[in-house]
Coordinates of C-alpha atoms in Angstrom, one line a residue:
Chain A
M1 CA 24.2 123.0 61.8
L2 CA 22.8 124.5 64.9
T3 CA 19.7 126.4 63.6
R4 CA 16.4 126.8 65.3
R5 CA 13.7 126.6 62.8
G6 CA 11.1 128.9 64.2
P7 CA 13.3 131.9 64.9
A8 CA 15.1 131.2 61.6
L9 CA 11.9 131.4 59.6
L10 CA 11.0 134.6 61.5
S11 CA 14.4 136.2 60.8
W12 CA 14.1 135.3 57.0
L13 CA 10.7 137.0 57.0
L14 CA 12.2 140.0 58.8
L15 CA 15.0 140.2 56.3
A16 CA 12.6 139.9 53.3
F17 CA 10.3 142.5 54.8
A18 CA 13.3 144.9 55.3
I19 CA 14.5 144.4 51.7
V20 CA 11.0 144.9 50.2
W21 CA 10.5 147.9 52.4
V22 CA 13.7 149.6 51.3
A23 CA 13.1 148.6 47.7
I24 CA 9.6 150.2 47.7
K25 CA 11.0 153.4 49.4
A26 CA 13.9 153.6 47.0
F27 CA 12.3 152.6 43.7
G28 CA 8.6 153.0 44.3
Q29 CA 8.6 155.9 42.0
G30 CA 10.5 154.2 39.3
F31 CA 14.1 153.9 38.5
G32 CA 14.4 157.3 36.9
I33 CA 16.5 160.1 38.2
S34 CA 13.5 161.9 39.5
G35 CA 12.7 159.1 42.0
N36 CA 14.6 158.1 45.2
G37 CA 17.1 156.0 43.3
P38 CA 20.0 158.4 43.6
Q39 CA 19.5 158.7 47.4
F40 CA 19.5 154.9 47.7
V41 CA 22.8 154.6 45.7
I42 CA 24.5 157.1 48.0
T43 CA 23.1 155.6 51.2
A44 CA 24.1 152.1 50.1
L45 CA 27.6 153.2 49.3
N46 CA 27.8 155.0 52.6
G47 CA 26.7 151.7 54.2
V48 CA 29.3 149.7 52.4
S49 CA 32.2 152.1 53.1
L50 CA 31.2 152.2 56.7
A51 CA 31.1 148.4 56.7
A52 CA 34.6 148.4 55.2
L53 CA 35.9 150.5 58.1
Y54 CA 34.1 148.2 60.6
F55 CA 35.7 145.2 58.9
I56 CA 39.2 146.6 59.0
T57 CA 38.9 147.3 62.7
A58 CA 36.9 144.1 63.6
S59 CA 39.1 141.7 61.6
G60 CA 41.9 142.5 64.1
F61 CA 39.5 141.9 67.0
T62 CA 38.3 138.6 65.6
L63 CA 41.8 137.4 64.9
I64 CA 42.9 138.1 68.5
F65 CA 39.8 136.5 69.9
G66 CA 39.8 133.5 67.6
L67 CA 43.3 132.5 68.5
M68 CA 43.7 133.5 72.1
R69 CA 40.1 133.7 73.4
V70 CA 41.0 137.2 74.6
V71 CA 38.2 139.6 74.4
N72 CA 40.4 142.6 73.9
M73 CA 38.4 145.4 75.5
A74 CA 41.2 147.8 74.6
H75 CA 40.6 147.3 70.9
G76 CA 38.6 150.5 70.5
S77 CA 41.3 152.4 72.4
L78 CA 43.9 151.0 70.0
Y79 CA 41.7 152.2 67.1
L80 CA 41.5 155.8 68.5
L81 CA 45.2 155.7 69.4
G82 CA 46.1 154.8 65.8
G83 CA 44.1 157.8 64.5
Y84 CA 45.6 160.2 67.0
V85 CA 49.2 159.0 66.3
A86 CA 48.6 159.5 62.6
L87 CA 47.2 163.0 63.3
D88 CA 50.3 163.8 65.4
L89 CA 52.6 162.6 62.7
V90 CA 50.8 164.6 60.0
N91 CA 50.9 167.7 62.3
H92 CA 54.7 167.2 62.4
G93 CA 54.9 167.3 58.7
M94 CA 54.6 163.7 57.6
G95 CA 52.4 162.8 54.7
W96 CA 49.1 160.9 55.1
W97 CA 50.4 157.6 53.6
G98 CA 53.5 157.5 55.8
A99 CA 51.5 158.5 58.8
M100 CA 49.1 155.6 58.1
V101 CA 51.8 153.0 57.9
L102 CA 53.7 154.3 60.9
A103 CA 50.6 154.7 63.1
A104 CA 49.5 151.1 62.3
L105 CA 53.0 149.8 63.2
I106 CA 53.1 151.9 66.5
T107 CA 49.6 150.7 67.5
G108 CA 50.7 147.1 66.7
A109 CA 53.7 147.6 68.9
V110 CA 51.6 148.9 71.8
G111 CA 49.3 145.9 71.4
L112 CA 52.3 143.6 71.5
L113 CA 53.6 145.3 74.6
V114 CA 50.2 144.9 76.3
H115 CA 50.2 141.2 75.4
Q116 CA 53.8 140.5 76.4
A117 CA 53.8 142.5 79.6
L118 CA 50.3 141.9 80.9
L119 CA 48.3 139.2 79.1
R120 CA 50.9 136.5 78.5
W121 CA 51.0 135.6 82.2
N122 CA 47.3 135.1 82.4
Q123 CA 46.8 132.8 79.4
G124 CA 43.5 130.9 79.6
Q125 CA 42.1 133.1 82.4
D126 CA 39.4 134.8 80.3
L127 CA 37.9 137.0 83.0
R128 CA 41.2 138.3 84.3
Q129 CA 42.3 139.1 80.7
A130 CA 39.1 141.0 80.0
L131 CA 39.6 143.0 83.2
I132 CA 43.2 143.8 82.3
T133 CA 42.2 145.0 78.8
I134 CA 39.5 147.2 80.4
A135 CA 42.1 148.7 82.6
V136 CA 44.4 149.3 79.6
A137 CA 41.4 150.9 77.8
T138 CA 40.7 153.2 80.7
I139 CA 44.3 154.3 81.0
L140 CA 44.7 154.9 77.3
A141 CA 41.5 156.9 77.1
D142 CA 42.6 159.2 79.8
Q143 CA 46.1 159.6 78.5
M144 CA 44.7 160.4 75.0
I145 CA 42.6 163.2 76.4
V146 CA 45.7 164.6 78.2
H147 CA 47.8 164.4 75.0
F148 CA 45.4 165.1 72.2
G149 CA 42.6 167.1 74.0
A150 CA 38.9 166.4 74.0
T151 CA 37.9 168.5 71.1
P152 CA 37.0 166.5 68.0
S153 CA 39.6 166.6 65.3
S154 CA 40.1 164.8 62.1
L155 CA 42.7 163.8 59.4
T156 CA 42.7 165.3 55.9
P157 CA 42.8 162.7 53.2
P158 CA 45.8 162.8 50.9
A159 CA 45.4 165.1 47.9
E160 CA 45.1 162.3 45.4
L161 CA 42.1 160.8 47.3
A162 CA 40.5 164.1 48.4
N163 CA 38.2 164.6 45.4
S164 CA 35.0 163.1 44.3
I165 CA 34.5 160.9 41.3
G166 CA 31.6 160.4 39.0
L167 CA 29.8 157.1 39.5
G168 CA 28.3 157.0 36.0
L169 CA 24.9 156.5 37.6
Y170 CA 22.3 159.3 37.9
H171 CA 25.2 161.7 37.3
L172 CA 26.2 161.1 40.9
E173 CA 29.6 161.9 42.4
Y174 CA 31.1 160.1 45.4
P175 CA 34.2 160.9 47.6
V176 CA 37.2 158.9 46.3
F177 CA 38.4 158.4 49.8
R178 CA 35.3 156.4 50.8
L179 CA 35.8 154.2 47.8
F180 CA 39.5 153.8 48.8
I181 CA 38.4 152.5 52.2
I182 CA 36.3 149.8 50.5
G183 CA 39.4 148.9 48.4
A184 CA 41.5 148.9 51.5
A185 CA 39.1 146.5 53.3
L186 CA 39.3 144.1 50.3
V187 CA 43.1 144.2 50.4
V188 CA 43.1 143.6 54.2
A189 CA 40.7 140.7 53.7
L190 CA 42.8 139.2 50.8
V191 CA 46.1 139.6 52.6
L192 CA 44.8 138.1 55.9
W193 CA 43.3 135.2 53.9
L194 CA 46.5 134.5 52.1
V195 CA 48.6 134.7 55.3
I196 CA 46.2 132.4 57.2
R197 CA 45.7 130.0 54.3
F198 CA 49.3 129.7 52.9
T199 CA 51.9 130.6 55.5
R200 CA 53.4 128.6 58.4
F201 CA 52.3 131.3 60.7
G202 CA 48.7 131.1 59.4
M203 CA 48.7 127.3 59.7
I204 CA 49.6 127.6 63.3
V205 CA 46.9 130.3 63.8
R206 CA 44.3 127.9 62.3
A207 CA 45.5 125.1 64.4
G208 CA 45.4 127.3 67.5
V209 CA 41.9 128.4 66.7
D210 CA 41.0 124.7 66.4
D211 CA 42.5 123.4 69.6
R212 CA 45.0 125.5 71.5
A213 CA 46.0 122.8 74.0
M214 CA 46.5 120.2 71.2
T215 CA 48.7 122.6 69.1
S216 CA 50.8 123.3 72.1
S217 CA 51.2 119.6 72.9
L218 CA 52.6 119.1 69.5
G219 CA 55.5 121.3 70.7
I220 CA 54.5 124.4 68.8
N221 CA 55.5 127.6 70.5
V222 CA 52.0 129.0 70.8
P223 CA 52.8 132.0 73.0
L224 CA 55.2 133.4 70.3
V225 CA 52.5 133.0 67.6
F226 CA 50.0 134.6 69.9
G227 CA 52.3 137.6 70.3
G228 CA 52.5 137.9 66.5
A229 CA 48.8 137.7 66.1
F230 CA 48.3 140.3 68.8
F231 CA 50.6 142.6 66.9
I232 CA 48.7 142.2 63.7
G233 CA 45.3 142.5 65.4
A234 CA 46.3 145.8 67.1
A235 CA 47.9 147.2 64.0
L236 CA 44.6 146.6 62.1
A237 CA 42.8 148.5 64.9
G238 CA 45.3 151.3 64.4
L239 CA 44.8 151.2 60.6
G240 CA 41.1 151.4 61.1
G241 CA 41.6 154.4 63.3
V242 CA 43.6 156.2 60.6
M243 CA 40.8 155.5 58.1
G244 CA 38.0 156.4 60.5
G245 CA 39.8 159.5 61.7
T246 CA 39.8 160.6 58.1
I247 CA 36.1 160.0 57.2
L248 CA 34.6 160.5 60.7
S249 CA 36.3 162.2 63.6
L250 CA 38.8 161.6 66.4
A251 CA 37.3 162.3 69.8
P252 CA 36.9 160.7 73.2
G253 CA 34.0 158.2 72.9
Q254 CA 35.0 157.0 69.5
D255 CA 37.0 154.3 71.2
D256 CA 33.9 152.9 72.9
Q257 CA 32.0 153.3 69.7
F258 CA 34.4 151.1 67.7
L259 CA 34.8 148.6 70.5
L260 CA 31.0 148.2 70.4
S261 CA 30.8 148.0 66.6
S262 CA 33.7 145.4 66.6
L263 CA 31.8 143.4 69.3
V264 CA 28.6 143.4 67.3
V265 CA 30.4 142.5 64.1
V266 CA 32.1 139.5 65.5
I267 CA 29.2 138.3 67.6
V268 CA 27.0 138.4 64.5
G269 CA 29.6 136.9 62.2
G270 CA 30.9 134.4 64.6
L271 CA 33.9 134.8 66.9
G272 CA 37.2 134.1 65.2
S273 CA 35.8 133.9 61.7
L274 CA 37.2 136.2 59.1
R275 CA 34.4 135.6 56.7
G276 CA 32.0 136.2 59.6
A277 CA 33.6 139.5 60.3
A278 CA 33.1 140.5 56.6
V279 CA 29.4 139.6 56.6
G280 CA 28.8 141.0 60.1
A281 CA 30.5 144.3 59.1
L282 CA 28.4 144.5 55.9
L283 CA 25.2 143.8 57.8
L284 CA 26.0 146.4 60.5
G285 CA 27.1 149.1 58.1
L286 CA 24.1 148.7 55.8
I287 CA 21.6 148.5 58.7
E288 CA 23.0 151.6 60.3
Q289 CA 23.0 153.7 57.1
L290 CA 19.8 152.4 55.6
S291 CA 17.8 152.6 58.8
A292 CA 18.7 156.3 59.3
V293 CA 17.2 157.0 55.9
Y294 CA 14.4 154.5 55.4
L295 CA 12.8 154.2 58.8
P296 CA 9.5 156.1 59.1
Q297 CA 10.2 159.6 60.3
Q298 CA 8.9 159.2 63.9
F299 CA 11.3 156.2 64.4
T300 CA 14.5 157.7 62.9
N301 CA 15.9 158.3 66.4
D302 CA 15.5 154.6 67.2
S303 CA 17.6 153.4 64.3
I304 CA 20.3 152.3 66.8
L305 CA 17.7 149.7 68.0
L306 CA 17.9 147.9 64.7
T307 CA 21.5 147.1 65.4
F308 CA 20.5 145.3 68.5
I309 CA 17.6 143.6 66.8
L310 CA 20.1 142.2 64.4
L311 CA 22.1 141.0 67.4
V312 CA 19.1 139.4 69.0
V313 CA 17.9 137.7 65.9
V314 CA 21.3 136.2 65.1
L315 CA 21.8 135.0 68.7
A316 CA 18.3 133.5 68.7
V317 CA 18.9 131.6 65.4
R318 CA 22.6 130.8 65.5
P319 CA 24.1 131.5 69.0
Q320 CA 27.6 130.9 67.7
G321 CA 27.2 133.6 65.0
L322 CA 26.7 133.2 61.3
F323 CA 30.0 131.6 60.6
G324 CA 31.0 130.7 64.1
R325 CA 32.0 127.3 65.4
R326 CA 30.3 125.8 68.4
T327 CA 32.8 125.7 71.2
Chain B
M1 CA 65.6 89.2 75.1
T2 CA 69.0 90.6 75.7
A3 CA 68.2 91.9 79.1
T4 CA 71.8 92.7 80.1
A5 CA 73.0 94.4 77.0
A6 CA 71.3 97.8 77.0
A7 CA 70.1 100.3 79.5
P8 CA 66.3 100.3 79.7
M9 CA 64.3 102.9 77.7
L10 CA 61.9 103.2 80.6
R11 CA 62.3 102.3 84.2
S12 CA 59.8 103.1 87.0
R13 CA 60.4 102.4 90.6
G14 CA 57.7 102.2 93.2
L15 CA 55.5 104.4 91.1
S16 CA 52.3 105.5 92.9
R17 CA 49.6 108.0 92.4
Y18 CA 46.8 108.6 94.8
F19 CA 43.6 110.6 94.0
G20 CA 42.7 111.6 97.6
A21 CA 43.1 108.5 99.6
V22 CA 42.4 106.2 96.6
P23 CA 45.4 104.6 95.0
A24 CA 45.0 104.7 91.2
L25 CA 48.5 103.2 91.0
H26 CA 50.5 101.6 93.7
G27 CA 54.2 100.7 93.8
V28 CA 54.6 99.8 90.2
D29 CA 58.1 98.7 89.0
L30 CA 58.5 98.6 85.3
E31 CA 61.4 98.1 83.0
V32 CA 61.2 98.3 79.2
L33 CA 64.2 97.6 77.1
P34 CA 65.2 99.2 73.8
G35 CA 63.2 97.8 70.8
E36 CA 60.8 96.0 73.1
R37 CA 57.1 95.6 72.3
R38 CA 55.3 95.8 75.6
A39 CA 51.6 95.5 76.3
I40 CA 50.0 96.9 79.5
L41 CA 46.8 94.9 80.2
G42 CA 44.2 95.1 82.9
P43 CA 40.5 95.6 83.5
N44 CA 39.0 99.0 83.6
G45 CA 40.3 101.0 86.5
A46 CA 43.4 99.0 86.7
G47 CA 45.6 102.1 86.4
K48 CA 46.8 101.7 82.9
S49 CA 46.1 105.3 81.7
T50 CA 47.4 106.7 85.0
L51 CA 50.6 104.8 84.4
F52 CA 50.9 106.4 81.0
N53 CA 50.2 109.9 82.3
L54 CA 52.8 109.5 85.0
I55 CA 55.4 108.3 82.4
A56 CA 54.6 111.1 80.0
G57 CA 54.4 113.7 82.7
D58 CA 50.8 114.7 82.4
L59 CA 50.4 113.6 86.1
A60 CA 52.9 114.0 88.9
P61 CA 53.6 110.8 90.9
S62 CA 52.7 110.7 94.6
E63 CA 55.6 108.4 95.2
G64 CA 58.3 106.7 93.1
T65 CA 60.5 107.7 90.2
V66 CA 60.4 107.6 86.4
E67 CA 63.5 107.2 84.3
L68 CA 63.4 107.7 80.5
F69 CA 66.4 106.8 78.3
G70 CA 68.6 106.3 81.4
R71 CA 67.7 109.7 82.8
D72 CA 65.6 110.6 85.9
V73 CA 62.6 112.6 84.5
T74 CA 60.3 112.4 87.5
V75 CA 60.0 116.2 87.7
L76 CA 60.5 117.0 84.0
A77 CA 57.7 118.8 82.1
V78 CA 55.7 117.0 79.4
R79 CA 57.2 119.0 76.6
K80 CA 60.7 118.3 77.7
R81 CA 60.0 114.6 77.9
A82 CA 58.7 114.7 74.4
R83 CA 61.9 116.4 73.3
L84 CA 63.9 113.5 74.8
G85 CA 62.1 111.2 72.4
L86 CA 58.8 110.2 74.0
G87 CA 55.7 110.1 71.8
R88 CA 52.2 109.2 72.9
T89 CA 48.5 109.0 71.9
Y90 CA 45.6 109.6 74.2
Q91 CA 42.6 107.4 75.0
T92 CA 40.2 109.9 73.3
S93 CA 40.8 111.1 69.8
R94 CA 42.8 114.2 69.5
V95 CA 43.5 115.6 66.1
L96 CA 43.3 119.2 64.6
G97 CA 39.9 118.8 63.0
G98 CA 40.1 121.9 60.8
L99 CA 43.4 121.1 59.1
S100 CA 44.3 118.6 56.5
V101 CA 46.0 115.3 57.4
E102 CA 49.2 116.6 55.9
D103 CA 49.1 119.9 57.8
N104 CA 48.4 118.0 61.0
L105 CA 51.5 115.9 60.5
Y106 CA 53.4 119.0 59.3
L107 CA 52.8 120.8 62.6
A108 CA 53.8 117.7 64.5
V109 CA 57.1 117.5 62.7
L110 CA 57.6 121.3 63.0
G111 CA 56.8 121.3 66.7
A112 CA 59.5 118.8 67.4
R113 CA 62.2 120.8 65.6
R114 CA 64.3 123.6 67.0
G115 CA 64.2 126.7 65.0
H116 CA 60.5 126.2 64.2
L117 CA 60.1 129.7 65.6
R118 CA 60.7 131.1 62.2
L119 CA 57.2 131.9 61.3
L120 CA 57.5 132.2 57.6
R121 CA 58.4 129.4 55.4
G122 CA 62.1 128.7 55.8
G123 CA 64.7 126.5 54.2
S124 CA 63.6 123.4 56.1
E125 CA 60.1 123.5 54.5
R126 CA 60.7 120.7 52.0
A127 CA 62.3 118.5 54.6
I128 CA 59.3 118.9 56.9
R129 CA 56.8 118.3 54.1
K130 CA 58.7 115.2 53.1
R131 CA 58.7 113.8 56.6
A132 CA 55.0 114.6 57.0
R133 CA 54.3 112.6 53.8
E134 CA 56.5 109.7 55.0
V135 CA 54.6 109.5 58.2
A136 CA 51.2 109.6 56.3
E137 CA 52.4 106.7 54.3
Q138 CA 53.6 104.8 57.3
V139 CA 50.2 105.0 59.1
G140 CA 48.3 104.2 55.9
L141 CA 46.9 107.6 55.2
A142 CA 48.9 108.3 52.0
D143 CA 45.8 108.7 49.9
R144 CA 44.0 110.8 52.5
Q145 CA 46.7 113.5 52.9
H146 CA 44.6 116.3 51.6
A147 CA 41.4 115.3 53.5
V148 CA 40.4 117.5 56.4
A149 CA 41.1 115.7 59.6
G150 CA 37.7 116.3 61.0
S151 CA 36.1 114.5 58.0
L152 CA 38.1 111.3 58.6
S153 CA 36.5 108.1 59.8
H154 CA 37.1 107.2 63.5
G155 CA 39.6 104.6 62.4
E156 CA 41.5 107.0 60.2
Q157 CA 41.6 109.6 63.0
R158 CA 43.2 107.0 65.2
Q159 CA 45.7 106.3 62.5
L160 CA 46.4 110.0 62.2
E161 CA 46.9 110.2 66.0
I162 CA 49.6 107.5 65.8
G163 CA 51.1 109.5 62.9
L164 CA 51.2 112.6 65.1
A165 CA 53.0 110.7 67.8
L166 CA 55.4 109.2 65.3
A167 CA 56.1 112.4 63.3
P168 CA 58.9 113.7 65.6
S169 CA 60.7 110.3 65.3
P170 CA 60.3 109.3 69.0
R171 CA 62.5 106.6 70.5
L172 CA 59.7 105.4 72.8
L173 CA 56.1 105.3 71.5
M174 CA 53.2 104.8 73.9
L175 CA 49.7 104.1 72.5
D176 CA 46.7 104.3 74.7
E177 CA 44.0 101.8 73.3
P178 CA 44.8 102.4 69.6
A179 CA 42.3 99.8 68.5
A180 CA 39.3 101.1 70.5
G181 CA 36.3 101.5 68.3
L182 CA 38.0 100.1 65.2
S183 CA 36.4 97.7 62.8
R184 CA 37.9 94.2 62.3
A185 CA 39.6 95.3 59.1
E186 CA 41.0 98.4 60.7
R187 CA 42.3 96.4 63.6
L188 CA 44.1 94.1 61.2
S189 CA 45.8 96.9 59.4
L190 CA 46.7 98.5 62.7
T191 CA 48.3 95.3 63.9
K192 CA 50.2 95.1 60.6
M193 CA 51.4 98.6 60.9
L194 CA 52.6 98.1 64.5
L195 CA 54.4 94.9 63.5
E196 CA 56.2 96.8 60.7
L197 CA 57.2 99.5 63.1
D198 CA 61.0 100.2 63.0
R199 CA 62.9 98.3 65.8
E200 CA 64.6 101.6 66.7
V201 CA 61.3 102.5 68.2
T202 CA 60.3 101.0 71.5
L203 CA 56.6 100.4 71.8
I204 CA 54.3 100.3 74.9
I205 CA 50.7 99.7 74.2
I206 CA 47.6 99.7 76.3
E207 CA 45.0 97.6 74.6
H208 CA 41.7 95.9 75.4
D209 CA 41.7 94.0 72.2
M210 CA 43.6 90.8 73.0
D211 CA 44.2 89.9 69.4
V212 CA 46.0 93.1 68.7
A213 CA 47.8 93.3 72.1
L214 CA 49.0 89.7 72.2
T215 CA 50.0 89.7 68.5
V216 CA 52.0 92.8 68.7
A217 CA 53.6 92.4 72.2
E218 CA 56.5 90.2 73.2
H219 CA 56.1 91.0 76.8
V220 CA 53.0 91.7 78.8
T221 CA 52.5 93.5 82.1
M222 CA 49.2 92.9 83.8
L223 CA 47.8 95.5 86.1
H224 CA 45.0 95.0 88.6
Q225 CA 43.6 97.5 91.0
G226 CA 46.6 99.8 90.6
E227 CA 49.2 97.1 91.2
K228 CA 51.3 95.0 89.0
L229 CA 49.8 91.5 89.0
L230 CA 52.2 89.6 86.8
E231 CA 54.5 89.9 83.8
G232 CA 55.2 87.4 81.1
T233 CA 55.1 86.5 77.5
P234 CA 51.8 86.5 75.6
Q235 CA 51.8 82.6 75.8
E236 CA 52.2 82.7 79.6
I237 CA 49.5 85.3 79.9
R238 CA 47.1 83.4 77.7
A239 CA 47.7 80.3 79.8
N240 CA 47.4 82.0 83.2
K241 CA 44.2 81.0 85.0
M242 CA 44.1 84.1 87.2
V243 CA 44.2 86.3 84.0
H244 CA 41.3 84.3 82.6
D245 CA 39.2 84.8 85.6
L246 CA 40.0 88.5 85.9
Y247 CA 40.0 89.6 82.4
L248 CA 40.1 87.4 79.4
G249 CA 37.2 85.3 80.4
N250 CA 35.0 88.3 80.6
T251 CA 35.8 90.0 77.3
H252 CA 36.6 87.0 75.2
G253 CA 34.2 84.1 74.9
E254 CA 36.8 81.3 75.2
G255 CA 39.9 83.4 75.6

């Protein structure tokens, strides 16, 4: 275990301080309904549902990186593309559910195309692949402005998920759709885990993450498996885009936003680790939401800094990420 | 030895490899017959591993030709040579540390099969699992099948590596220092396993440990400074004074 004791101690202290701070702010006036408890519950749920969205998007990113060592800089563009495609389909009369499935598949196909047409020939050349995906991201961003405009738009959740539901706590109500995203993230995590743990495809993925050259020397057709993984990774970005386009908005700039959040999530969690992506997403989502509410008033605008403090602390203590492997 | 009966499994002619101007291997002729057990000996830097890499295709020769199973493979890619029936291990340990022993062997069997492209479990699943378990038993890892390869002892990892090379049922098996770093007991069980190896499989072994090499091999090729110094039976090698001075004397008290 590569852990540095000094920074580790400091980061535990920081975490403890943050928890105590939030606890005092939230429940300092007691647990009654007149205190700040209700606000805390809503903020925490917002954090967890945002984390769920980050996880869905970043799980695809970490899958692609873990297997191929490709830092897919077009991942955010695929996220936004998924959202826009779903919006287009809905505008053409398709239901939200159908649009979600089709948009994810189309985004996956675009990802597969990028891999087969551009990346496959540059296997192992990390810098070149990063540059290629940046080019793809730039082209996609411009094309999306041409086709979908630059005014923010968003998807309407399907009728059955559009309401709010009582939480049975402080008489609070919460949007069903945000709870649905949390459920969707759990399903994505479960399915990915089952596929990686119990299928032949998943075994090859694990072997490839372990030692790509060795797996290939056993005679396994690694490029084919890579293509499949790229499809799944891109489809997950698209799925994230549909969810994000429903609770947030679809607009130029969202692509960079979600590329950045995916990067933070997998760097914190450890590149290539699914468990790491889950923990990283949870940390990022909670920190973003809680800091916006619980930082002292004069620092509220600096809440974005906390995200990077998280990054710095993790890199100082465990440079390979919380669940990452040393390479 | 029925030298005239069958075509050689391996034949090299004038095989050379230069790194810059330095010859790592120079003009080596080698002929290994079906079912033979051959040891390649020589001090460090004699060119043993270079010879293996040239035969397996990991290195391209500067001069000379390599024939496997009666076919000229001098310019054939590594994977294609493996498909023809060549299996090998490397000097340094190479296993998939995050997977179980059984899964390691499973992938090695899978990789050698055509139609392994079907990514989901197909009809051949049971056959592949069965073969993986057979190999685990053969290399003495039957009771360690579910252990994660990374948690195995060094000796067990080397056993697994031999298993990985054996899994695709090669006709020619090349082992690069399989006894390196093994305990005395592990070396004994390795020797036993190699002696029990099916005669369908031809074996070439690079080994520093004389007990293992000269027990397993029926035929020894001695390399020195990139050239073939002499060939003979283990008895002839043990008796040869030049070999003693060069090699045996240094590593083995009385030889």
